[in-house]
XYZ file of C-alpha atoms in Angstrom:
332
model
C -24.038 2.263 5.456
C -23.754 5.069 7.983
C -22.247 8.507 7.455
C -19.565 7.655 10.017
C -18.399 4.646 8.030
C -18.086 6.796 4.909
C -16.545 9.774 6.700
C -13.142 10.943 5.444
C -10.083 10.052 7.477
C -7.083 12.228 8.220
C -3.533 11.502 7.234
C -2.156 14.302 9.370
C -3.438 17.364 7.447
C -4.639 15.468 4.374
C -8.268 14.340 4.135
C -8.892 11.087 2.229
C -11.491 8.360 1.871
C -11.368 5.659 4.587
C -10.299 3.126 1.968
C -7.895 3.747 -0.905
C -7.038 1.830 -4.066
C -3.608 0.360 -4.693
C -2.927 0.356 -8.438
C 0.358 -1.578 -8.623
C -1.152 -4.910 -9.660
C -2.796 -3.304 -12.683
C 0.614 -3.236 -14.360
C 2.964 -5.735 -12.732
C 3.874 -8.341 -10.112
C 0.536 -10.158 -9.730
C -1.326 -12.373 -12.147
C 1.122 -12.551 -15.029
C 1.434 -10.352 -18.104
C -1.284 -12.215 -20.005
C -3.844 -11.453 -17.303
C -3.474 -7.677 -17.424
C -6.327 -5.690 -18.899
C -5.825 -1.928 -19.007
C -9.428 -1.226 -19.951
C -10.765 -3.209 -16.999
C -8.266 -1.404 -14.778
C -9.537 1.960 -16.029
C -13.114 0.847 -15.316
C -12.004 -0.167 -11.834
C -10.535 3.274 -11.162
C -13.699 4.952 -12.437
C -15.874 2.723 -10.259
C -13.665 3.505 -7.260
C -14.272 7.213 -7.778
C -18.004 6.594 -8.185
C -17.989 4.794 -4.821
C -16.165 7.654 -3.097
C -12.695 6.066 -3.026
C -10.483 9.118 -3.468
C -6.954 7.906 -2.592
C -5.207 6.283 -5.567
C -1.737 4.854 -5.002
C 0.916 4.240 -7.668
C 4.710 4.529 -8.075
C 7.164 5.272 -10.846
C 8.706 1.804 -10.621
C 5.456 -0.073 -11.211
C 5.511 -1.390 -14.744
C 8.102 0.110 -14.776
C 6.682 3.566 -15.538
C 3.523 2.246 -17.204
C 1.337 2.280 -14.083
C 1.591 6.038 -13.659
C 0.553 6.492 -17.286
C -2.385 4.137 -16.780
C -3.546 5.929 -13.623
C -3.116 9.309 -15.304
C -5.260 8.171 -18.220
C -7.877 6.718 -15.888
C -8.389 9.834 -13.794
C -8.481 12.125 -16.852
C -11.057 14.869 -16.377
C -11.849 13.615 -12.854
C -8.543 14.830 -11.402
C -10.294 17.025 -8.821
C -11.956 13.946 -7.278
C -8.619 12.244 -6.628
C -5.996 12.334 -3.899
C -3.106 11.137 -6.045
C -0.173 9.375 -4.380
C 2.991 8.193 -6.102
C 6.526 7.289 -5.075
C 10.173 7.575 -6.039
C 13.376 5.952 -4.828
C 13.104 2.389 -6.119
C 15.003 3.211 -9.296
C 14.688 0.807 -12.214
C 17.170 1.343 -15.002
C 17.244 0.549 -18.710
C 19.529 -2.456 -18.198
C 16.958 -4.077 -15.905
C 18.853 -3.485 -12.672
C 17.390 -1.754 -9.645
C 18.795 0.391 -6.899
C 17.505 2.515 -4.047
C 18.227 6.147 -4.879
C 17.677 9.040 -2.471
C 20.046 11.577 -3.996
C 18.567 15.091 -4.101
C 19.136 15.487 -7.820
C 17.298 12.233 -8.439
C 14.378 13.350 -6.273
C 13.874 16.350 -8.552
C 14.134 14.487 -11.857
C 11.960 11.621 -10.613
C 9.201 14.010 -9.573
C 9.219 15.833 -12.913
C 9.063 12.506 -14.744
C 6.127 11.316 -12.625
C 4.213 14.547 -13.229
C 4.674 14.081 -16.971
C 3.592 10.442 -16.984
C 0.575 11.152 -14.786
C -0.373 14.174 -16.871
C -0.946 16.399 -13.826
C 0.535 19.618 -12.511
C 0.925 18.423 -8.930
C 1.098 15.247 -6.831
C -1.006 15.196 -3.675
C 1.140 12.757 -1.675
C 4.733 11.992 -2.695
C 6.447 9.099 -0.941
C 10.063 8.141 -0.555
C 9.489 4.518 -1.579
C 12.591 3.068 0.070
C 15.280 4.665 2.220
C 18.733 5.038 0.665
C 21.264 4.221 3.376
C 24.050 5.896 1.371
C 22.331 9.296 1.526
C 21.350 10.992 4.805
C 17.573 11.086 4.931
C 17.827 14.793 5.758
C 19.300 15.440 2.302
C 16.572 13.464 0.541
C 13.860 15.196 2.518
C 15.407 18.594 1.954
C 14.929 18.053 -1.775
C 11.411 16.716 -1.217
C 10.539 19.790 0.823
C 11.674 21.952 -2.087
C 9.098 20.206 -4.258
C 6.372 21.324 -1.847
C 7.652 24.887 -1.948
C 7.656 24.756 -5.752
C 4.017 23.610 -5.803
C 4.783 20.297 -7.490
C 3.801 18.284 -4.415
C 1.291 18.978 -1.645
C 2.247 16.463 1.073
C 5.136 14.102 1.756
C 5.263 10.488 2.886
C 7.750 7.722 3.510
C 7.504 3.962 3.016
C 9.064 1.072 4.939
C 11.080 3.330 7.231
C 12.405 2.519 10.702
C 11.326 4.644 13.690
C 14.503 6.746 13.873
C 14.404 7.394 10.124
C 10.808 8.564 10.406
C 11.788 10.982 13.188
C 14.703 12.382 11.198
C 12.570 12.911 8.102
C 9.803 14.535 10.122
C 12.297 16.990 11.616
C 13.053 18.269 8.105
C 9.470 18.431 6.824
C 6.228 17.050 8.318
C 5.638 13.435 7.318
C 1.983 13.166 6.337
C 1.832 9.393 5.897
C 3.855 6.281 6.586
C 3.179 3.454 4.141
C 4.108 -0.026 5.309
C 2.605 -3.485 5.122
C 0.017 -4.143 7.837
C -2.674 -6.782 7.946
C -3.900 -9.725 9.975
C -0.869 -11.664 8.778
C 1.706 -8.850 8.936
C 1.596 -7.250 12.376
C 5.217 -6.413 13.167
C 4.520 -2.647 13.127
C 2.575 -3.166 16.339
C 5.707 -4.244 18.207
C 8.739 -2.800 16.383
C 8.132 0.848 17.277
C 6.815 1.991 13.885
C 3.157 2.343 14.899
C 4.059 3.970 18.219
C 6.328 6.456 16.441
C 3.845 7.614 13.832
C 1.124 8.021 16.428
C 3.400 10.000 18.704
C 4.220 12.331 15.799
C 0.665 12.528 14.444
C 1.514 10.812 11.148
C -1.165 8.896 9.245
C -0.732 5.202 8.495
C -1.378 3.756 5.028
C -1.188 -0.066 5.123
C -0.335 -1.704 1.830
C -1.174 -5.360 1.169
C -3.959 -5.271 3.796
C -5.251 -8.505 2.258
C -1.924 -10.278 2.633
C -1.146 -10.096 -1.106
C -4.509 -11.728 -1.759
C -3.974 -14.579 0.670
C -6.551 -13.343 3.176
C -9.296 -13.396 0.532
C -9.366 -17.179 0.802
C -9.135 -17.463 -2.992
C -5.564 -18.804 -2.965
C -5.413 -22.472 -2.054
C -2.214 -23.636 -3.771
C 1.062 -22.122 -5.023
C -0.048 -23.435 -8.406
C -2.732 -20.741 -8.427
C -0.029 -18.227 -9.411
C 1.182 -17.495 -12.935
C 4.810 -18.333 -13.660
C 5.866 -14.666 -13.486
C 3.806 -13.842 -10.372
C 5.941 -12.235 -7.638
C 4.359 -14.425 -4.963
C 5.936 -17.623 -6.314
C 9.247 -16.451 -4.824
C 7.779 -15.063 -1.617
C 8.729 -17.143 1.459
C 5.177 -16.980 2.828
C 3.798 -18.754 -0.214
C 6.187 -21.695 -0.204
C 6.220 -25.170 1.324
C 5.253 -25.630 4.961
C 4.892 -21.871 5.433
C 2.109 -21.865 2.840
C 0.297 -24.709 4.574
C 0.608 -23.100 8.006
C -0.656 -19.782 6.714
C -3.544 -21.500 4.949
C -4.733 -22.848 8.294
C -4.805 -19.309 9.643
C -6.897 -18.162 6.695
C -9.336 -21.010 7.387
C -9.831 -19.633 10.906
C -10.467 -16.159 9.531
C -12.910 -17.560 6.975
C -14.932 -19.242 9.711
C -15.366 -15.942 11.541
C -16.316 -14.200 8.298
C -19.048 -16.747 7.667
C -20.495 -16.049 11.106
C -20.380 -12.290 10.419
C -22.091 -12.702 7.054
C -19.223 -11.145 5.098
C -16.373 -12.373 2.925
C -12.898 -13.112 4.341
C -11.547 -10.121 2.418
C -14.147 -7.795 3.945
C -13.386 -9.112 7.420
C -9.640 -8.647 6.935
C -10.126 -5.080 5.717
C -12.578 -4.306 8.510
C -9.906 -5.408 10.996
C -7.382 -2.971 9.513
C -9.964 -0.171 9.433
C -10.763 -0.844 13.096
C -7.171 -0.146 14.134
C -7.832 3.597 14.250
C -9.147 6.665 12.393
C -5.580 7.458 11.280
C -5.383 4.211 9.283
C -6.274 4.145 5.554
C -5.644 0.771 3.865
C -5.044 0.614 0.113
C -6.107 -2.845 -1.109
C -5.210 -3.398 -4.728
C -7.341 -4.981 -7.410
C -7.755 -4.967 -11.161
C -11.422 -5.988 -11.128
C -14.565 -3.938 -10.552
C -16.232 -6.814 -8.681
C -13.316 -7.160 -6.252
C -13.284 -3.399 -5.708
C -16.976 -3.441 -4.831
C -16.382 -6.335 -2.451
C -13.540 -4.429 -0.765
C -15.615 -1.275 -0.346
C -18.239 -3.456 1.311
C -15.813 -3.811 4.221
C -16.941 -0.352 5.303
C -20.264 -1.921 6.238
C -18.726 -4.566 8.497
C -18.857 -3.541 12.146
C -16.491 -5.383 14.463
C -17.241 -5.594 18.165
C -14.601 -5.892 20.855
C -15.421 -9.596 20.962
C -14.908 -9.902 17.193
C -11.528 -8.210 17.441
C -10.502 -10.505 20.280
C -11.473 -13.561 18.253
C -9.466 -12.324 15.291
C -6.474 -11.732 17.535
C -6.793 -15.342 18.616
C -7.246 -16.610 15.060
C -4.361 -14.575 13.628
C -2.122 -13.491 16.504
C 0.888 -11.271 15.943
C 3.868 -13.355 14.902
C 1.827 -16.371 13.818
C 2.436 -16.004 10.094
C 5.141 -18.310 8.738
C 7.848 -16.923 6.446
C 9.383 -13.506 5.821
C 7.511 -10.761 3.976
C 10.163 -10.542 1.240
C 12.929 -12.888 0.061
C 15.491 -10.275 1.203
C 14.219 -8.395 4.256
C 17.529 -6.540 4.688
C 16.524 -4.200 1.858
C 13.124 -3.261 3.283
C 12.962 -1.515 6.682
C 15.678 1.134 7.143
Protein backbone atom coordinates (compact mmCIF):
# COMPACT_ATOMS: atom_id res chain seq x y z
CA UNK A 1 0.00 0.00 0.00
CA UNK A 2 1.47 3.35 -0.98
CA UNK A 3 1.79 6.45 1.19
CA UNK A 4 -0.60 8.26 -1.16
CA UNK A 5 -3.35 5.71 -0.58
CA UNK A 6 -2.97 6.11 3.18
CA UNK A 7 -2.60 9.89 3.08
CA UNK A 8 -5.12 11.91 5.11
CA UNK A 9 -7.92 13.64 3.27
CA UNK A 10 -9.34 17.08 3.92
CA UNK A 11 -12.88 17.86 4.89
CA UNK A 12 -12.41 21.58 4.38
CA UNK A 13 -10.06 22.41 7.29
CA UNK A 14 -10.36 19.04 9.05
CA UNK A 15 -7.82 16.30 8.34
CA UNK A 16 -9.13 12.71 8.53
CA UNK A 17 -8.28 9.22 7.34
CA UNK A 18 -9.35 8.44 3.75
CA UNK A 19 -11.86 5.92 5.09
CA UNK A 20 -14.00 6.32 8.20
CA UNK A 21 -16.10 3.93 10.26
CA UNK A 22 -19.86 4.25 10.57
CA UNK A 23 -20.93 2.94 13.98
CA UNK A 24 -24.74 3.04 13.67
CA UNK A 25 -25.21 -0.67 12.95
CA UNK A 26 -23.40 -1.60 16.16
CA UNK A 27 -26.52 -0.59 18.08
CA UNK A 28 -29.56 -0.59 15.80
CA UNK A 29 -31.28 -0.95 12.42
CA UNK A 30 -29.25 -3.80 10.89
CA UNK A 31 -29.05 -7.44 11.85
CA UNK A 32 -31.63 -7.63 14.62
CA UNK A 33 -31.22 -7.17 18.36
CA UNK A 34 -30.04 -10.74 18.91
CA UNK A 35 -27.11 -10.25 16.55
CA UNK A 36 -25.59 -7.29 18.37
CA UNK A 37 -22.35 -7.85 20.22
CA UNK A 38 -20.95 -4.83 22.04
CA UNK A 39 -17.62 -6.50 22.77
CA UNK A 40 -17.06 -7.36 19.11
CA UNK A 41 -18.03 -3.79 18.22
CA UNK A 42 -15.45 -2.44 20.67
CA UNK A 43 -12.82 -4.74 19.13
CA UNK A 44 -13.82 -3.43 15.71
CA UNK A 45 -13.31 0.18 16.80
CA UNK A 46 -9.93 -0.69 18.31
CA UNK A 47 -8.86 -2.49 15.14
CA UNK A 48 -9.99 0.51 13.07
CA UNK A 49 -7.71 2.76 15.10
CA UNK A 50 -4.85 0.27 14.75
CA UNK A 51 -5.31 0.40 10.97
CA UNK A 52 -5.25 4.20 10.91
CA UNK A 53 -9.01 4.76 10.55
CA UNK A 54 -9.47 7.95 12.54
CA UNK A 55 -12.99 9.17 11.64
CA UNK A 56 -15.68 7.52 13.78
CA UNK A 57 -19.30 8.41 13.05
CA UNK A 58 -22.23 8.10 15.46
CA UNK A 59 -25.41 10.01 16.39
CA UNK A 60 -27.52 10.58 19.47
CA UNK A 61 -30.53 8.83 17.92
CA UNK A 62 -28.73 5.56 17.23
CA UNK A 63 -29.88 3.05 19.80
CA UNK A 64 -31.38 5.45 20.80
CA UNK A 65 -28.56 7.00 22.83
CA UNK A 66 -26.71 3.72 23.37
CA UNK A 67 -24.40 4.03 20.35
CA UNK A 68 -22.72 7.16 21.66
CA UNK A 69 -22.08 5.40 24.97
CA UNK A 70 -20.64 2.40 23.13
CA UNK A 71 -18.34 4.55 20.98
CA UNK A 72 -17.27 6.57 24.02
CA UNK A 73 -16.37 3.38 25.86
CA UNK A 74 -14.52 2.01 22.84
CA UNK A 75 -12.28 5.01 22.29
CA UNK A 76 -11.47 5.35 26.01
CA UNK A 77 -7.84 6.34 26.50
CA UNK A 78 -7.32 6.55 22.72
CA UNK A 79 -9.38 9.73 22.35
CA UNK A 80 -6.45 11.64 20.82
CA UNK A 81 -6.33 9.18 17.89
CA UNK A 82 -9.96 9.84 16.95
CA UNK A 83 -11.81 12.40 14.87
CA UNK A 84 -15.17 11.99 16.59
CA UNK A 85 -18.34 12.85 14.67
CA UNK A 86 -21.87 12.78 16.05
CA UNK A 87 -25.23 14.30 15.15
CA UNK A 88 -28.35 15.90 16.56
CA UNK A 89 -31.75 16.79 15.14
CA UNK A 90 -33.44 13.42 14.68
CA UNK A 91 -35.08 13.59 18.09
CA UNK A 92 -36.37 10.35 19.59
CA UNK A 93 -38.61 10.76 22.60
CA UNK A 94 -39.55 8.58 25.55
CA UNK A 95 -42.93 7.68 24.04
CA UNK A 96 -41.21 6.19 20.98
CA UNK A 97 -42.13 8.99 18.59
CA UNK A 98 -39.62 10.89 16.49
CA UNK A 99 -39.42 14.40 15.16
CA UNK A 100 -36.89 16.60 13.41
CA UNK A 101 -35.84 19.32 15.83
CA UNK A 102 -33.63 22.27 14.90
CA UNK A 103 -34.62 24.68 17.66
CA UNK A 104 -31.63 26.54 19.13
CA UNK A 105 -32.42 25.49 22.68
CA UNK A 106 -32.51 21.87 21.58
CA UNK A 107 -29.17 22.21 19.81
CA UNK A 108 -27.56 23.22 23.10
CA UNK A 109 -29.13 20.50 25.25
CA UNK A 110 -28.50 17.82 22.62
CA UNK A 111 -24.82 18.70 22.43
CA UNK A 112 -24.37 18.62 26.21
CA UNK A 113 -26.11 15.24 26.35
CA UNK A 114 -23.89 13.82 23.60
CA UNK A 115 -20.74 15.04 25.34
CA UNK A 116 -21.85 13.28 28.52
CA UNK A 117 -22.71 10.01 26.79
CA UNK A 118 -19.48 10.01 24.80
CA UNK A 119 -17.45 10.89 27.88
CA UNK A 120 -15.46 13.61 26.09
CA UNK A 121 -14.98 17.34 26.51
CA UNK A 122 -15.44 18.20 22.84
CA UNK A 123 -16.87 16.82 19.59
CA UNK A 124 -14.67 17.12 16.52
CA UNK A 125 -17.46 17.22 13.91
CA UNK A 126 -21.06 17.98 14.90
CA UNK A 127 -23.73 17.43 12.26
CA UNK A 128 -27.26 18.67 11.92
CA UNK A 129 -28.68 15.21 11.16
CA UNK A 130 -31.85 16.38 9.42
CA UNK A 131 -33.10 19.85 8.52
CA UNK A 132 -36.09 21.16 10.47
CA UNK A 133 -38.32 22.99 7.99
CA UNK A 134 -40.16 24.75 10.84
CA UNK A 135 -36.98 26.51 12.00
CA UNK A 136 -34.88 28.74 9.72
CA UNK A 137 -31.56 26.99 9.21
CA UNK A 138 -29.85 30.26 10.14
CA UNK A 139 -31.25 29.97 13.67
CA UNK A 140 -30.11 26.36 14.05
CA UNK A 141 -26.66 27.19 12.74
CA UNK A 142 -26.40 30.26 14.92
CA UNK A 143 -26.74 27.98 17.94
CA UNK A 144 -24.30 25.48 16.45
CA UNK A 145 -21.77 28.25 15.89
CA UNK A 146 -22.06 29.16 19.56
CA UNK A 147 -20.99 25.63 20.42
CA UNK A 148 -17.77 26.17 18.45
CA UNK A 149 -17.14 29.44 20.27
CA UNK A 150 -17.71 27.68 23.59
CA UNK A 151 -15.14 24.99 22.71
CA UNK A 152 -17.65 22.15 22.84
CA UNK A 153 -17.39 21.49 19.10
CA UNK A 154 -14.53 21.98 16.65
CA UNK A 155 -16.23 21.76 13.23
CA UNK A 156 -19.79 21.71 11.92
CA UNK A 157 -21.52 19.56 9.33
CA UNK A 158 -24.94 18.98 7.85
CA UNK A 159 -26.64 15.82 6.60
CA UNK A 160 -29.15 15.27 3.79
CA UNK A 161 -29.48 18.96 2.98
CA UNK A 162 -30.57 20.53 -0.31
CA UNK A 163 -28.20 22.89 -2.15
CA UNK A 164 -29.88 26.13 -1.02
CA UNK A 165 -29.97 24.92 2.59
CA UNK A 166 -26.26 24.15 2.44
CA UNK A 167 -25.55 27.66 1.14
CA UNK A 168 -27.63 29.29 3.87
CA UNK A 169 -25.94 27.27 6.61
CA UNK A 170 -22.50 28.01 5.21
CA UNK A 171 -23.24 31.74 5.25
CA UNK A 172 -23.72 31.54 9.03
CA UNK A 173 -20.73 29.32 9.82
CA UNK A 174 -18.42 27.34 7.51
CA UNK A 175 -19.82 23.89 6.73
CA UNK A 176 -16.93 21.45 7.06
CA UNK A 177 -18.71 18.35 5.77
CA UNK A 178 -21.89 17.32 4.02
CA UNK A 179 -23.02 13.79 4.87
CA UNK A 180 -25.38 12.15 2.40
CA UNK A 181 -25.81 8.73 0.86
CA UNK A 182 -23.55 8.14 -2.14
CA UNK A 183 -22.51 4.87 -3.72
CA UNK A 184 -22.64 2.94 -6.97
CA UNK A 185 -26.36 2.47 -6.40
CA UNK A 186 -27.17 5.92 -5.00
CA UNK A 187 -25.84 8.57 -7.37
CA UNK A 188 -28.44 11.34 -7.28
CA UNK A 189 -26.00 13.80 -5.66
CA UNK A 190 -24.16 13.86 -8.98
CA UNK A 191 -27.14 15.42 -10.75
CA UNK A 192 -29.28 17.20 -8.14
CA UNK A 193 -26.85 20.03 -7.39
CA UNK A 194 -25.59 18.76 -4.02
CA UNK A 195 -22.14 17.65 -5.20
CA UNK A 196 -21.68 20.77 -7.33
CA UNK A 197 -22.65 22.98 -4.38
CA UNK A 198 -20.28 21.48 -1.84
CA UNK A 199 -17.40 21.58 -4.29
CA UNK A 200 -18.09 25.18 -5.17
CA UNK A 201 -18.03 26.07 -1.47
CA UNK A 202 -15.05 23.87 -0.59
CA UNK A 203 -17.05 21.56 1.69
CA UNK A 204 -15.94 17.96 2.22
CA UNK A 205 -18.22 15.07 1.31
CA UNK A 206 -18.83 12.15 3.68
CA UNK A 207 -20.86 9.42 1.93
CA UNK A 208 -22.83 7.17 4.24
CA UNK A 209 -23.99 3.72 3.11
CA UNK A 210 -21.21 3.56 0.49
CA UNK A 211 -21.89 -0.18 0.28
CA UNK A 212 -25.57 0.30 -0.45
CA UNK A 213 -26.64 -0.82 3.05
CA UNK A 214 -24.64 -3.99 2.52
CA UNK A 215 -26.18 -4.81 -0.84
CA UNK A 216 -23.02 -4.06 -2.82
CA UNK A 217 -21.03 -6.61 -0.81
CA UNK A 218 -22.80 -9.37 -2.73
CA UNK A 219 -23.63 -11.13 0.55
CA UNK A 220 -27.36 -10.36 0.35
CA UNK A 221 -29.18 -12.64 -2.07
CA UNK A 222 -32.73 -12.68 -0.68
CA UNK A 223 -34.97 -10.47 1.48
CA UNK A 224 -35.10 -13.48 3.79
CA UNK A 225 -31.47 -12.80 4.68
CA UNK A 226 -32.69 -10.00 6.98
CA UNK A 227 -33.83 -10.39 10.58
CA UNK A 228 -37.46 -9.54 11.28
CA UNK A 229 -36.55 -6.19 12.86
CA UNK A 230 -33.96 -5.23 10.22
CA UNK A 231 -34.65 -1.77 8.74
CA UNK A 232 -34.02 -3.03 5.21
CA UNK A 233 -37.12 -5.24 5.19
CA UNK A 234 -39.20 -2.07 4.76
CA UNK A 235 -36.84 -0.35 2.35
CA UNK A 236 -38.27 -0.10 -1.19
CA UNK A 237 -34.95 -1.14 -2.75
CA UNK A 238 -35.04 -4.48 -0.99
CA UNK A 239 -38.54 -5.50 -2.02
CA UNK A 240 -40.07 -7.43 -4.91
CA UNK A 241 -38.99 -6.66 -8.46
CA UNK A 242 -36.77 -3.81 -7.26
CA UNK A 243 -34.71 -6.32 -5.28
CA UNK A 244 -34.32 -8.59 -8.28
CA UNK A 245 -33.35 -5.73 -10.59
CA UNK A 246 -30.80 -4.43 -8.13
CA UNK A 247 -29.39 -7.92 -7.65
CA UNK A 248 -28.59 -8.06 -11.36
CA UNK A 249 -26.61 -4.85 -11.01
CA UNK A 250 -24.63 -6.31 -8.12
CA UNK A 251 -23.84 -9.35 -10.28
CA UNK A 252 -22.28 -7.02 -12.86
CA UNK A 253 -20.20 -5.33 -10.18
CA UNK A 254 -19.12 -8.71 -8.80
CA UNK A 255 -17.85 -9.78 -12.22
CA UNK A 256 -15.62 -6.71 -12.44
CA UNK A 257 -14.37 -7.30 -8.89
CA UNK A 258 -13.35 -10.84 -9.78
CA UNK A 259 -11.31 -9.52 -12.70
CA UNK A 260 -9.65 -6.95 -10.41
CA UNK A 261 -8.82 -9.57 -7.80
CA UNK A 262 -10.78 -7.84 -5.04
CA UNK A 263 -14.12 -8.30 -3.31
CA UNK A 264 -17.29 -6.52 -4.50
CA UNK A 265 -17.24 -4.44 -1.31
CA UNK A 266 -13.66 -3.32 -1.94
CA UNK A 267 -14.50 -2.41 -5.53
CA UNK A 268 -17.56 -0.42 -4.45
CA UNK A 269 -15.55 1.49 -1.85
CA UNK A 270 -12.70 2.08 -4.28
CA UNK A 271 -15.21 3.66 -6.67
CA UNK A 272 -16.38 6.09 -3.98
CA UNK A 273 -12.79 6.88 -2.97
CA UNK A 274 -11.96 7.58 -6.62
CA UNK A 275 -14.57 10.34 -6.82
CA UNK A 276 -12.15 12.87 -5.35
CA UNK A 277 -9.75 13.71 -2.49
CA UNK A 278 -12.58 15.58 -0.74
CA UNK A 279 -14.60 12.37 -0.37
CA UNK A 280 -14.36 10.25 2.81
CA UNK A 281 -16.78 7.29 2.90
CA UNK A 282 -17.87 5.83 6.24
CA UNK A 283 -18.81 2.17 5.68
CA UNK A 284 -20.33 0.62 8.76
CA UNK A 285 -19.62 -2.80 10.20
CA UNK A 286 -19.75 -4.64 13.49
CA UNK A 287 -17.09 -7.20 12.58
CA UNK A 288 -13.30 -6.97 12.61
CA UNK A 289 -13.03 -9.13 9.48
CA UNK A 290 -15.40 -6.89 7.51
CA UNK A 291 -13.50 -3.81 8.69
CA UNK A 292 -10.23 -5.29 7.46
CA UNK A 293 -11.85 -6.12 4.13
CA UNK A 294 -13.14 -2.55 3.80
CA UNK A 295 -9.75 -1.02 4.58
CA UNK A 296 -8.35 -3.24 1.84
CA UNK A 297 -10.23 -1.03 -0.62
CA UNK A 298 -7.42 1.48 -0.19
CA UNK A 299 -5.20 -0.93 -2.10
CA UNK A 300 -7.53 -1.17 -5.10
CA UNK A 301 -6.44 1.13 -7.91
CA UNK A 302 -9.08 1.93 -10.51
CA UNK A 303 -8.05 3.02 -13.98
CA UNK A 304 -10.12 5.28 -16.20
CA UNK A 305 -11.22 2.14 -18.03
CA UNK A 306 -12.30 0.52 -14.75
CA UNK A 307 -14.35 3.57 -13.83
CA UNK A 308 -15.99 3.60 -17.25
CA UNK A 309 -16.92 -0.06 -16.91
CA UNK A 310 -18.43 0.56 -13.49
CA UNK A 311 -20.42 3.47 -14.88
CA UNK A 312 -21.77 1.07 -17.47
CA UNK A 313 -22.47 -1.66 -14.92
CA UNK A 314 -24.15 0.67 -12.41
CA UNK A 315 -25.16 3.85 -14.23
CA UNK A 316 -26.74 6.76 -12.40
CA UNK A 317 -30.47 6.22 -12.05
CA UNK A 318 -30.33 2.47 -12.65
CA UNK A 319 -31.16 1.42 -9.10
CA UNK A 320 -34.80 0.43 -8.60
CA UNK A 321 -36.75 1.81 -5.63
CA UNK A 322 -36.48 4.86 -3.39
CA UNK A 323 -33.76 5.19 -0.76
CA UNK A 324 -36.29 5.47 2.08
CA UNK A 325 -39.98 4.56 2.42
CA UNK A 326 -40.75 8.29 2.86
CA UNK A 327 -38.33 10.41 0.82
CA UNK A 328 -40.22 13.63 1.64
CA UNK A 329 -38.57 13.65 5.07
CA UNK A 330 -35.00 13.30 3.83
CA UNK A 331 -33.55 16.02 1.55
CA UNK A 332 -34.53 19.55 2.63
